[in-house]
PDB file of C-alpha atoms in Angstrom:
ATOM      1  CA  MET U 817       4.540   3.203   6.161  1.00 49.00           C
ATOM      2  CA  TYR U 818       3.009   0.208   4.422  1.00 57.00           C
ATOM      3  CA  ARG U 819       4.135  -2.174   7.148  1.00 60.00           C
ATOM      4  CA  HIS U 820       2.561   0.115   9.750  1.00 63.00           C
ATOM      5  CA  ASN U 821      -0.813  -0.134   7.975  1.00 71.00           C
ATOM      6  CA  ILE U 822      -0.602  -3.924   8.059  1.00 68.00           C
ATOM      7  CA  GLU U 823       0.074  -3.796  11.808  1.00 72.00           C
ATOM      8  CA  ILE U 824      -2.985  -1.576  12.377  1.00 74.00           C
ATOM      9  CA  ASN U 825      -5.180  -3.768  10.177  1.00 80.00           C
ATOM     10  CA  THR U 826      -4.020  -6.884  12.017  1.00 79.00           C
ATOM     11  CA  MET U 827      -4.883  -5.222  15.325  1.00 80.00           C
ATOM     12  CA  VAL U 828      -8.345  -4.158  14.081  1.00 83.00           C
ATOM     13  CA  ILE U 829      -9.069  -7.644  12.716  1.00 79.00           C
ATOM     14  CA  SER U 830      -7.937  -9.327  15.930  1.00 78.00           C
ATOM     15  CA  ASN U 831     -10.178  -7.039  18.005  1.00 81.00           C
ATOM     16  CA  LYS U 832     -13.194  -7.657  15.769  1.00 83.00           C
ATOM     17  CA  VAL U 833     -12.903 -11.432  15.661  1.00 82.00           C
ATOM     18  CA  GLY U 834     -11.680 -11.844  19.222  1.00 83.00           C
ATOM     19  CA  LEU U 835      -8.405 -13.563  18.334  1.00 83.00           C
ATOM     20  CA  SER U 836      -4.934 -12.568  19.362  1.00 86.00           C
ATOM     21  CA  GLU U 837      -2.823 -10.675  16.821  1.00 83.00           C
ATOM     22  CA  ILE U 838      -0.497 -13.673  16.636  1.00 87.00           C
ATOM     23  CA  ASP U 839      -3.410 -15.929  15.621  1.00 88.00           C
ATOM     24  CA  VAL U 840      -4.563 -13.411  13.009  1.00 83.00           C
ATOM     25  CA  ARG U 841      -1.035 -13.150  11.586  1.00 84.00           C
ATOM     26  CA  ARG U 842      -0.804 -16.948  11.446  1.00 88.00           C
ATOM     27  CA  ILE U 843      -4.162 -17.194   9.637  1.00 84.00           C
ATOM     28  CA  ILE U 844      -3.179 -14.484   7.127  1.00 80.00           C
ATOM     29  CA  LYS U 845       0.208 -16.134   6.547  1.00 84.00           C
ATOM     30  CA  LYS U 846      -1.474 -19.498   5.976  1.00 85.00           C
ATOM     31  CA  ALA U 847      -3.999 -17.920   3.617  1.00 82.00           C
ATOM     32  CA  GLN U 848      -1.148 -16.277   1.684  1.00 80.00           C
ATOM     33  CA  GLU U 849       0.642 -19.608   1.375  1.00 84.00           C
ATOM     34  CA  ASP U 850      -2.572 -21.178   0.062  1.00 82.00           C
ATOM     35  CA  GLY U 851      -2.977 -18.282  -2.392  1.00 77.00           C
ATOM     36  CA  LEU U 852      -6.262 -17.163  -0.835  1.00 71.00           C
ATOM     37  CA  PHE U 853      -5.014 -13.793   0.303  1.00 65.00           C
ATOM     38  CA  PRO U 854      -3.064 -11.196  -1.680  1.00 64.00           C
ATOM     39  CA  LYS U 855       0.566 -11.122  -0.647  1.00 58.00           C
ATOM     40  CA  TYR U 856       0.527  -7.475   0.443  1.00 58.00           C
ATOM     41  CA  ALA U 857       2.781  -8.216   3.391  1.00 52.00           C
ATOM     42  CA  ASP U 858       5.510  -9.326   0.978  1.00 55.00           C
ATOM     43  CA  MET U 859       5.553  -5.812  -0.490  1.00 49.00           C
ATOM     44  CA  ALA U 860       6.322  -4.192   2.875  1.00 45.00           C
TER      45      ALA U 860
END
């Protein structure tokens, strides 16, 4: 359930900013590694 929400959010973000989902995932992953983004994906 939680993972599914992340997928939807990634899709929405990618559509809004005009990047591919892969790029958005990479940016979020990088931000998580830098501690700039909560590690919600780790909870899935």
